[in-house]
mmCIF file with all atom_site columns, C-alpha atoms in Angstrom:
data_model
loop_
_atom_site.group_PDB
_atom_site.id
_atom_site.type_symbol
_atom_site.label_atom_id
_atom_site.label_alt_id
_atom_site.label_comp_id
_atom_site.label_asym_id
_atom_site.label_entity_id
_atom_site.label_seq_id
_atom_site.pdbx_PDB_ins_code
_atom_site.Cartn_x
_atom_site.Cartn_y
_atom_site.Cartn_z
_atom_site.occupancy
_atom_site.B_iso_or_equiv
_atom_site.pdbx_formal_charge
_atom_site.auth_seq_id
_atom_site.auth_comp_id
_atom_site.auth_asym_id
_atom_site.auth_atom_id
_atom_site.pdbx_PDB_model_num
ATOM 1   C CA . MET A 1 1  ? -50.322 -123.013 13.275 1.00 0.00 ? 183 MET A CA 1
ATOM 2   C CA . PHE A 1 2  ? -50.929 -120.678 16.353 1.00 0.00 ? 184 PHE A CA 1
ATOM 3   C CA . GLU A 1 3  ? -50.644 -117.477 14.524 1.00 0.00 ? 185 GLU A CA 1
ATOM 4   C CA . HIS A 1 4  ? -54.438 -117.523 13.033 1.00 0.00 ? 186 HIS A CA 1
ATOM 5   C CA . THR A 1 5  ? -55.914 -118.802 16.258 1.00 0.00 ? 187 THR A CA 1
ATOM 6   C CA . ILE A 1 6  ? -56.537 -115.562 18.132 1.00 0.00 ? 188 ILE A CA 1
ATOM 7   C CA . PRO A 1 7  ? -58.522 -113.799 14.817 1.00 0.00 ? 189 PRO A CA 1
ATOM 8   C CA . VAL A 1 8  ? -60.551 -117.206 14.609 1.00 0.00 ? 190 VAL A CA 1
ATOM 9   C CA . LEU A 1 9  ? -61.347 -116.758 18.207 1.00 0.00 ? 191 LEU A CA 1
ATOM 10  C CA . ILE A 1 10 ? -62.244 -113.140 17.799 1.00 0.00 ? 192 ILE A CA 1
ATOM 11  C CA . ALA A 1 11 ? -64.587 -113.945 15.198 1.00 0.00 ? 193 ALA A CA 1
ATOM 12  C CA . LEU A 1 12 ? -66.206 -116.859 16.904 1.00 0.00 ? 194 LEU A CA 1
ATOM 13  C CA . TYR A 1 13 ? -66.800 -114.319 19.768 1.00 0.00 ? 195 TYR A CA 1
ATOM 14  C CA . GLY A 1 14 ? -68.152 -111.837 17.379 1.00 0.00 ? 196 GLY A CA 1
ATOM 15  C CA . ILE A 1 15 ? -70.664 -114.283 16.095 1.00 0.00 ? 197 ILE A CA 1
ATOM 16  C CA . ALA A 1 16 ? -71.901 -115.069 19.721 1.00 0.00 ? 198 ALA A CA 1
ATOM 17  C CA . GLY A 1 17 ? -72.174 -111.313 20.176 1.00 0.00 ? 199 GLY A CA 1
ATOM 18  C CA . VAL A 1 18 ? -74.476 -111.023 17.382 1.00 0.00 ? 200 VAL A CA 1
ATOM 19  C CA . VAL A 1 19 ? -76.777 -113.966 18.836 1.00 0.00 ? 201 VAL A CA 1
ATOM 20  C CA . TYR A 1 20 ? -76.632 -112.242 21.957 1.00 0.00 ? 202 TYR A CA 1
ATOM 21  C CA . PHE A 1 21 ? -77.808 -109.025 20.226 1.00 0.00 ? 203 PHE A CA 1
ATOM 22  C CA . ILE A 1 22 ? -80.601 -110.703 18.363 1.00 0.00 ? 204 ILE A CA 1
ATOM 23  C CA . ARG A 1 23 ? -81.696 -111.936 21.764 1.00 0.00 ? 205 ARG A CA 1
ATOM 24  C CA . VAL A 1 24 ? -81.653 -108.417 22.915 1.00 0.00 ? 206 VAL A CA 1
ATOM 25  C CA . LEU A 1 25 ? -83.728 -107.050 19.997 1.00 0.00 ? 207 LEU A CA 1
ATOM 26  C CA . LEU A 1 26 ? -86.298 -110.142 20.202 1.00 0.00 ? 208 LEU A CA 1
ATOM 27  C CA . GLY A 1 27 ? -86.382 -110.366 24.047 1.00 0.00 ? 209 GLY A CA 1
ATOM 28  C CA . PRO A 1 28 ? -89.777 -111.031 25.163 1.00 0.00 ? 210 PRO A CA 1
ATOM 29  C CA . THR A 1 29 ? -89.445 -109.026 28.347 1.00 0.00 ? 211 THR A CA 1
ATOM 30  C CA . VAL A 1 30 ? -87.137 -106.386 29.194 1.00 0.00 ? 212 VAL A CA 1
ATOM 31  C CA . LEU A 1 31 ? -85.415 -108.639 31.662 1.00 0.00 ? 213 LEU A CA 1
ATOM 32  C CA . ASP A 1 32 ? -84.262 -110.744 28.904 1.00 0.00 ? 214 ASP A CA 1
ATOM 33  C CA . SER A 1 33 ? -83.140 -107.889 27.255 1.00 0.00 ? 215 SER A CA 1
ATOM 34  C CA . ILE A 1 34 ? -80.751 -106.794 30.305 1.00 0.00 ? 216 ILE A CA 1
ATOM 35  C CA . LEU A 1 35 ? -79.535 -110.078 30.831 1.00 0.00 ? 217 LEU A CA 1
ATOM 36  C CA . ALA A 1 36 ? -78.633 -110.397 27.073 1.00 0.00 ? 218 ALA A CA 1
ATOM 37  C CA . GLY A 1 37 ? -77.110 -107.134 27.092 1.00 0.00 ? 219 GLY A CA 1
ATOM 38  C CA . ASP A 1 38 ? -74.869 -108.172 30.075 1.00 0.00 ? 220 ASP A CA 1
ATOM 39  C CA . CYS A 1 39 ? -73.863 -111.208 27.989 1.00 0.00 ? 221 CYS A CA 1
ATOM 40  C CA . VAL A 1 40 ? -72.862 -108.670 25.254 1.00 0.00 ? 222 VAL A CA 1
ATOM 41  C CA . SER A 1 41 ? -70.548 -106.586 27.482 1.00 0.00 ? 223 SER A CA 1
ATOM 42  C CA . LEU A 1 42 ? -68.885 -109.666 29.030 1.00 0.00 ? 224 LEU A CA 1
ATOM 43  C CA . ASP A 1 43 ? -68.383 -110.710 25.209 1.00 0.00 ? 225 ASP A CA 1
ATOM 44  C CA . VAL A 1 44 ? -67.053 -107.345 24.317 1.00 0.00 ? 226 VAL A CA 1
ATOM 45  C CA . ALA A 1 45 ? -64.796 -107.622 27.490 1.00 0.00 ? 227 ALA A CA 1
ATOM 46  C CA . LEU A 1 46 ? -63.363 -111.208 25.957 1.00 0.00 ? 228 LEU A CA 1
ATOM 47  C CA . ILE A 1 47 ? -62.929 -109.752 22.557 1.00 0.00 ? 229 ILE A CA 1
ATOM 48  C CA . ALA A 1 48 ? -60.842 -107.081 24.078 1.00 0.00 ? 230 ALA A CA 1
ATOM 49  C CA . LEU A 1 49 ? -58.677 -109.371 26.084 1.00 0.00 ? 231 LEU A CA 1
ATOM 50  C CA . LEU A 1 50 ? -58.372 -111.482 22.896 1.00 0.00 ? 232 LEU A CA 1
ATOM 51  C CA . VAL A 1 51 ? -57.089 -108.038 21.079 1.00 0.00 ? 233 VAL A CA 1
ATOM 52  C CA . ALA A 1 52 ? -54.692 -107.559 24.047 1.00 0.00 ? 234 ALA A CA 1
ATOM 53  C CA . VAL A 1 53 ? -53.042 -110.865 23.481 1.00 0.00 ? 235 VAL A CA 1
ATOM 54  C CA . TYR A 1 54 ? -52.975 -110.643 20.145 1.00 0.00 ? 236 TYR A CA 1
ATOM 55  C CA . TYR A 1 55 ? -51.302 -107.106 20.217 1.00 0.00 ? 237 TYR A CA 1
ATOM 56  C CA . GLU A 1 56 ? -48.851 -108.835 23.221 1.00 0.00 ? 238 GLU A CA 1
ATOM 57  C CA . ASN A 1 57 ? -49.444 -105.887 24.915 1.00 0.00 ? 239 ASN A CA 1
ATOM 58  C CA . ASN A 1 58 ? -50.353 -105.788 29.044 1.00 0.00 ? 240 ASN A CA 1
ATOM 59  C CA . LEU A 1 59 ? -51.600 -102.063 28.966 1.00 0.00 ? 241 LEU A CA 1
ATOM 60  C CA . LEU A 1 60 ? -54.754 -103.213 27.006 1.00 0.00 ? 242 LEU A CA 1
ATOM 61  C CA . ALA A 1 61 ? -55.717 -105.806 29.476 1.00 0.00 ? 243 ALA A CA 1
ATOM 62  C CA . GLY A 1 62 ? -56.564 -103.738 32.315 1.00 0.00 ? 244 GLY A CA 1
ATOM 63  C CA . GLY A 1 63 ? -59.907 -102.080 30.697 1.00 0.00 ? 245 GLY A CA 1
ATOM 64  C CA . ALA A 1 64 ? -61.590 -105.177 30.215 1.00 0.00 ? 246 ALA A CA 1
ATOM 65  C CA . PHE A 1 65 ? -61.928 -105.980 33.857 1.00 0.00 ? 247 PHE A CA 1
ATOM 66  C CA . PHE A 1 66 ? -63.525 -102.632 34.252 1.00 0.00 ? 248 PHE A CA 1
ATOM 67  C CA . LEU A 1 67 ? -65.880 -103.136 31.558 1.00 0.00 ? 249 LEU A CA 1
ATOM 68  C CA . VAL A 1 68 ? -67.344 -106.369 33.200 1.00 0.00 ? 250 VAL A CA 1
ATOM 69  C CA . LEU A 1 69 ? -67.478 -104.288 36.667 1.00 0.00 ? 251 LEU A CA 1
ATOM 70  C CA . TRP A 1 70 ? -69.432 -101.215 35.460 1.00 0.00 ? 252 TRP A CA 1
ATOM 71  C CA . ALA A 1 71 ? -71.862 -103.521 33.180 1.00 0.00 ? 253 ALA A CA 1
ATOM 72  C CA . PHE A 1 72 ? -72.758 -105.347 36.333 1.00 0.00 ? 254 PHE A CA 1
ATOM 73  C CA . VAL A 1 73 ? -73.521 -101.996 37.876 1.00 0.00 ? 255 VAL A CA 1
ATOM 74  C CA . LEU A 1 74 ? -75.732 -101.188 35.020 1.00 0.00 ? 256 LEU A CA 1
ATOM 75  C CA . ASP A 1 75 ? -77.698 -104.271 36.021 1.00 0.00 ? 257 ASP A CA 1
ATOM 76  C CA . VAL A 1 76 ? -77.883 -103.525 39.509 1.00 0.00 ? 258 VAL A CA 1
ATOM 77  C CA . PHE A 1 77 ? -79.473 -100.076 38.494 1.00 0.00 ? 259 PHE A CA 1
ATOM 78  C CA . ALA A 1 78 ? -82.036 -101.572 35.907 1.00 0.00 ? 260 ALA A CA 1
ATOM 79  C CA . SER A 1 79 ? -83.026 -104.002 38.697 1.00 0.00 ? 261 SER A CA 1
ATOM 80  C CA . LYS A 1 80 ? -83.629 -101.685 41.307 1.00 0.00 ? 262 LYS A CA 1
ATOM 81  C CA . TYR A 1 81 ? -85.771 -99.801  39.079 1.00 0.00 ? 263 TYR A CA 1
ATOM 82  C CA . LEU A 1 82 ? -87.669 -102.992 38.025 1.00 0.00 ? 264 LEU A CA 1
ATOM 83  C CA . VAL A 1 83 ? -88.393 -104.157 41.600 1.00 0.00 ? 265 VAL A CA 1
ATOM 84  C CA . LYS A 1 84 ? -88.825 -100.813 43.392 1.00 0.00 ? 266 LYS A CA 1
ATOM 85  C CA . GLY A 1 85 ? -89.763 -98.228  40.889 1.00 0.00 ? 267 GLY A CA 1
ATOM 86  C CA . GLU A 1 86 ? -86.848 -96.067  41.899 1.00 0.00 ? 268 GLU A CA 1
ATOM 87  C CA . VAL A 1 87 ? -83.122 -96.073  41.768 1.00 0.00 ? 269 VAL A CA 1
ATOM 88  C CA . GLY A 1 88 ? -82.947 -95.127  45.223 1.00 0.00 ? 270 GLY A CA 1
ATOM 89  C CA . VAL A 1 89 ? -79.885 -92.786  44.886 1.00 0.00 ? 271 VAL A CA 1
ATOM 90  C CA . MET B 2 1  ? -45.439 -109.031 15.229 1.00 0.00 ? 269 MET B CA 1
ATOM 91  C CA . SER B 2 2  ? -45.437 -105.442 16.282 1.00 0.00 ? 270 SER B CA 1
ATOM 92  C CA . THR B 2 3  ? -46.938 -104.555 19.503 1.00 0.00 ? 271 THR B CA 1
ATOM 93  C CA . THR B 2 4  ? -47.433 -100.830 18.883 1.00 0.00 ? 272 THR B CA 1
ATOM 94  C CA . SER B 2 5  ? -48.561 -100.679 15.234 1.00 0.00 ? 273 SER B CA 1
ATOM 95  C CA . LEU B 2 6  ? -52.008 -101.382 13.896 1.00 0.00 ? 274 LEU B CA 1
ATOM 96  C CA . GLU B 2 7  ? -51.078 -104.245 11.718 1.00 0.00 ? 275 GLU B CA 1
ATOM 97  C CA . GLY B 2 8  ? -52.541 -107.795 11.389 1.00 0.00 ? 276 GLY B CA 1
ATOM 98  C CA . ILE B 2 9  ? -55.343 -109.776 10.278 1.00 0.00 ? 277 ILE B CA 1
ATOM 99  C CA . GLY B 2 10 ? -58.767 -108.078 10.338 1.00 0.00 ? 278 GLY B CA 1
ATOM 100 C CA . MET B 2 11 ? -58.214 -105.523 13.082 1.00 0.00 ? 279 MET B CA 1
ATOM 101 C CA . ILE B 2 12 ? -59.122 -102.670 11.225 1.00 0.00 ? 280 ILE B CA 1
ATOM 102 C CA . GLU B 2 13 ? -62.117 -104.585 9.791  1.00 0.00 ? 281 GLU B CA 1
ATOM 103 C CA . LEU B 2 14 ? -63.059 -105.172 13.514 1.00 0.00 ? 282 LEU B CA 1
ATOM 104 C CA . ALA B 2 15 ? -63.260 -101.630 14.223 1.00 0.00 ? 283 ALA B CA 1
ATOM 105 C CA . ALA B 2 16 ? -65.229 -100.850 11.324 1.00 0.00 ? 284 ALA B CA 1
ATOM 106 C CA . LEU B 2 17 ? -67.541 -103.451 11.869 1.00 0.00 ? 285 LEU B CA 1
ATOM 107 C CA . ALA B 2 18 ? -68.053 -102.140 15.592 1.00 0.00 ? 286 ALA B CA 1
ATOM 108 C CA . LEU B 2 19 ? -68.562 -98.744  14.249 1.00 0.00 ? 287 LEU B CA 1
ATOM 109 C CA . LEU B 2 20 ? -71.312 -99.878  11.949 1.00 0.00 ? 288 LEU B CA 1
ATOM 110 C CA . GLY B 2 21 ? -72.991 -101.613 14.980 1.00 0.00 ? 289 GLY B CA 1
ATOM 111 C CA . CYS B 2 22 ? -72.815 -98.483  16.632 1.00 0.00 ? 290 CYS B CA 1
ATOM 112 C CA . LEU B 2 23 ? -74.666 -96.954  13.856 1.00 0.00 ? 291 LEU B CA 1
ATOM 113 C CA . GLY B 2 24 ? -77.321 -99.355  14.008 1.00 0.00 ? 292 GLY B CA 1
ATOM 114 C CA . LEU B 2 25 ? -77.573 -99.027  17.833 1.00 0.00 ? 293 LEU B CA 1
ATOM 115 C CA . ALA B 2 26 ? -77.988 -95.136  17.454 1.00 0.00 ? 294 ALA B CA 1
ATOM 116 C CA . TYR B 2 27 ? -80.820 -95.697  15.192 1.00 0.00 ? 295 TYR B CA 1
ATOM 117 C CA . LEU B 2 28 ? -82.247 -98.142  17.668 1.00 0.00 ? 296 LEU B CA 1
ATOM 118 C CA . VAL B 2 29 ? -81.948 -95.762  20.535 1.00 0.00 ? 297 VAL B CA 1
ATOM 119 C CA . VAL B 2 30 ? -83.765 -92.911  18.676 1.00 0.00 ? 298 VAL B CA 1
ATOM 120 C CA . THR B 2 31 ? -86.741 -95.053  17.591 1.00 0.00 ? 299 THR B CA 1
ATOM 121 C CA . GLU B 2 32 ? -87.358 -97.119  20.656 1.00 0.00 ? 300 GLU B CA 1
ATOM 122 C CA . ARG B 2 33 ? -90.531 -96.461  22.800 1.00 0.00 ? 301 ARG B CA 1
ATOM 123 C CA . ASP B 2 34 ? -89.361 -98.290  25.945 1.00 0.00 ? 302 ASP B CA 1
ATOM 124 C CA . LEU B 2 35 ? -87.058 -95.989  27.522 1.00 0.00 ? 303 LEU B CA 1
ATOM 125 C CA . LEU B 2 36 ? -85.395 -98.432  29.863 1.00 0.00 ? 304 LEU B CA 1
ATOM 126 C CA . ARG B 2 37 ? -84.769 -100.521 26.655 1.00 0.00 ? 305 ARG B CA 1
ATOM 127 C CA . ALA B 2 38 ? -83.284 -97.762  25.055 1.00 0.00 ? 306 ALA B CA 1
ATOM 128 C CA . VAL B 2 39 ? -80.990 -97.383  27.906 1.00 0.00 ? 307 VAL B CA 1
ATOM 129 C CA . ILE B 2 40 ? -79.784 -100.854 27.472 1.00 0.00 ? 308 ILE B CA 1
ATOM 130 C CA . TYR B 2 41 ? -78.971 -100.022 24.000 1.00 0.00 ? 309 TYR B CA 1
ATOM 131 C CA . THR B 2 42 ? -76.925 -97.072  25.045 1.00 0.00 ? 310 THR B CA 1
ATOM 132 C CA . GLY B 2 43 ? -74.950 -99.522  27.346 1.00 0.00 ? 311 GLY B CA 1
ATOM 133 C CA . ILE B 2 44 ? -74.273 -101.637 24.177 1.00 0.00 ? 312 ILE B CA 1
ATOM 134 C CA . PHE B 2 45 ? -73.263 -98.416  22.248 1.00 0.00 ? 313 PHE B CA 1
ATOM 135 C CA . GLY B 2 46 ? -70.894 -97.755  24.766 1.00 0.00 ? 314 GLY B CA 1
ATOM 136 C CA . GLY B 2 47 ? -69.390 -101.367 24.626 1.00 0.00 ? 315 GLY B CA 1
ATOM 137 C CA . LEU B 2 48 ? -68.818 -101.119 21.094 1.00 0.00 ? 316 LEU B CA 1
ATOM 138 C CA . VAL B 2 49 ? -67.317 -97.750  21.170 1.00 0.00 ? 317 VAL B CA 1
ATOM 139 C CA . ILE B 2 50 ? -64.829 -99.285  23.781 1.00 0.00 ? 318 ILE B CA 1
ATOM 140 C CA . LEU B 2 51 ? -64.121 -102.354 21.557 1.00 0.00 ? 319 LEU B CA 1
ATOM 141 C CA . VAL B 2 52 ? -62.917 -99.663  18.557 1.00 0.00 ? 320 VAL B CA 1
ATOM 142 C CA . ALA B 2 53 ? -60.694 -97.822  21.050 1.00 0.00 ? 321 ALA B CA 1
ATOM 143 C CA . TYR B 2 54 ? -59.293 -101.334 21.900 1.00 0.00 ? 322 TYR B CA 1
ATOM 144 C CA . THR B 2 55 ? -58.672 -102.059 18.547 1.00 0.00 ? 323 THR B CA 1
ATOM 145 C CA . LEU B 2 56 ? -57.010 -98.862  17.823 1.00 0.00 ? 324 LEU B CA 1
ATOM 146 C CA . MET B 2 57 ? -54.476 -99.185  20.773 1.00 0.00 ? 325 MET B CA 1
ATOM 147 C CA . ALA B 2 58 ? -56.012 -96.897  23.068 1.00 0.00 ? 326 ALA B CA 1
ATOM 148 C CA . PRO B 2 59 ? -56.226 -98.192  26.592 1.00 0.00 ? 327 PRO B CA 1
ATOM 149 C CA . ASP B 2 60 ? -56.439 -94.590  28.356 1.00 0.00 ? 328 ASP B CA 1
ATOM 150 C CA . ILE B 2 61 ? -59.253 -93.762  26.704 1.00 0.00 ? 329 ILE B CA 1
ATOM 151 C CA . VAL B 2 62 ? -60.998 -97.021  27.653 1.00 0.00 ? 330 VAL B CA 1
ATOM 152 C CA . LEU B 2 63 ? -60.371 -96.624  31.258 1.00 0.00 ? 331 LEU B CA 1
ATOM 153 C CA . ALA B 2 64 ? -62.105 -93.144  31.258 1.00 0.00 ? 332 ALA B CA 1
ATOM 154 C CA . TYR B 2 65 ? -64.942 -94.103  28.794 1.00 0.00 ? 333 TYR B CA 1
ATOM 155 C CA . VAL B 2 66 ? -66.081 -97.274  30.477 1.00 0.00 ? 334 VAL B CA 1
ATOM 156 C CA . ALA B 2 67 ? -66.951 -95.769  33.690 1.00 0.00 ? 335 ALA B CA 1
ATOM 157 C CA . ILE B 2 68 ? -68.697 -92.652  32.174 1.00 0.00 ? 336 ILE B CA 1
ATOM 158 C CA . SER B 2 69 ? -70.449 -94.433  29.306 1.00 0.00 ? 337 SER B CA 1
ATOM 159 C CA . VAL B 2 70 ? -71.406 -97.986  30.574 1.00 0.00 ? 338 VAL B CA 1
ATOM 160 C CA . ALA B 2 71 ? -71.999 -96.886  34.215 1.00 0.00 ? 339 ALA B CA 1
ATOM 161 C CA . LEU B 2 72 ? -72.589 -93.466  35.148 1.00 0.00 ? 340 LEU B CA 1
ATOM 162 C CA . SER B 2 73 ? -74.382 -92.096  31.954 1.00 0.00 ? 341 SER B CA 1
ATOM 163 C CA . THR B 2 74 ? -76.955 -95.422  31.830 1.00 0.00 ? 342 THR B CA 1
ATOM 164 C CA . GLY B 2 75 ? -77.293 -95.112  35.749 1.00 0.00 ? 343 GLY B CA 1
ATOM 165 C CA . LEU B 2 76 ? -78.200 -91.417  35.521 1.00 0.00 ? 344 LEU B CA 1
ATOM 166 C CA . MET B 2 77 ? -80.594 -92.240  32.816 1.00 0.00 ? 345 MET B CA 1
ATOM 167 C CA . VAL B 2 78 ? -82.288 -94.975  34.569 1.00 0.00 ? 346 VAL B CA 1
ATOM 168 C CA . PHE B 2 79 ? -82.868 -92.765  37.626 1.00 0.00 ? 347 PHE B CA 1
ATOM 169 C CA . LEU B 2 80 ? -84.400 -90.104  35.120 1.00 0.00 ? 348 LEU B CA 1
ATOM 170 C CA . VAL B 2 81 ? -86.668 -92.794  33.720 1.00 0.00 ? 349 VAL B CA 1
ATOM 171 C CA . SER B 2 82 ? -87.529 -93.598  37.498 1.00 0.00 ? 350 SER B CA 1
ATOM 172 C CA . LYS B 2 83 ? -88.503 -90.164  38.086 1.00 0.00 ? 351 LYS B CA 1
ATOM 173 C CA . THR B 2 84 ? -90.934 -89.721  34.671 1.00 0.00 ? 352 THR B CA 1
ATOM 174 C CA . THR B 2 85 ? -92.500 -92.305  32.549 1.00 0.00 ? 353 THR B CA 1
ATOM 175 C CA . ARG B 2 86 ? -91.218 -95.427  31.243 1.00 0.00 ? 354 ARG B CA 1
ATOM 176 C CA . GLU B 2 87 ? -92.846 -95.310  27.980 1.00 0.00 ? 355 GLU B CA 1
ATOM 177 C CA . GLU B 2 88 ? -92.056 -92.317  25.852 1.00 0.00 ? 356 GLU B CA 1
ATOM 178 C CA . VAL B 2 89 ? -95.041 -89.985  25.140 1.00 0.00 ? 357 VAL B CA 1
ATOM 179 C CA . VAL B 2 90 ? -95.411 -87.974  21.942 1.00 0.00 ? 358 VAL B CA 1
#
């Protein structure tokens, strides 16, 4: 029963990622696109963790956390640009 | 279930779908006029490449590529957009 659970979950998160990406394309403002892009990054990280569970390999699980952290850094850069007009580096 | 080989249900199809999404995102990045939105597309492109590397069992590539593609490259491009104009002028 449980051997097909993780591929089904990966497919469901993939469908959710497609819905997020439609919002990235159709977002009325660029802020909606940034938020939806962040959601796509979190979705990809969840799929990566599910792939790690599927392969039963603990080395694969570490990179997903870095993906979430660096996607947050992208949001910080875009937000500083939209508020101040410069990144401030 | 083997832990080192690429076998199982639909993993190579997942990699193929992610690469197909990369192709569509590359087209969107080239044709987009709003440069900040193009930078966001570049970040999502990096996320899909990371998913391909995960599916093909390459976690060391992921650790290097996620920092460069998602954060450093896109941050540098946002910095460049802030120094120039946001709309693409032909």
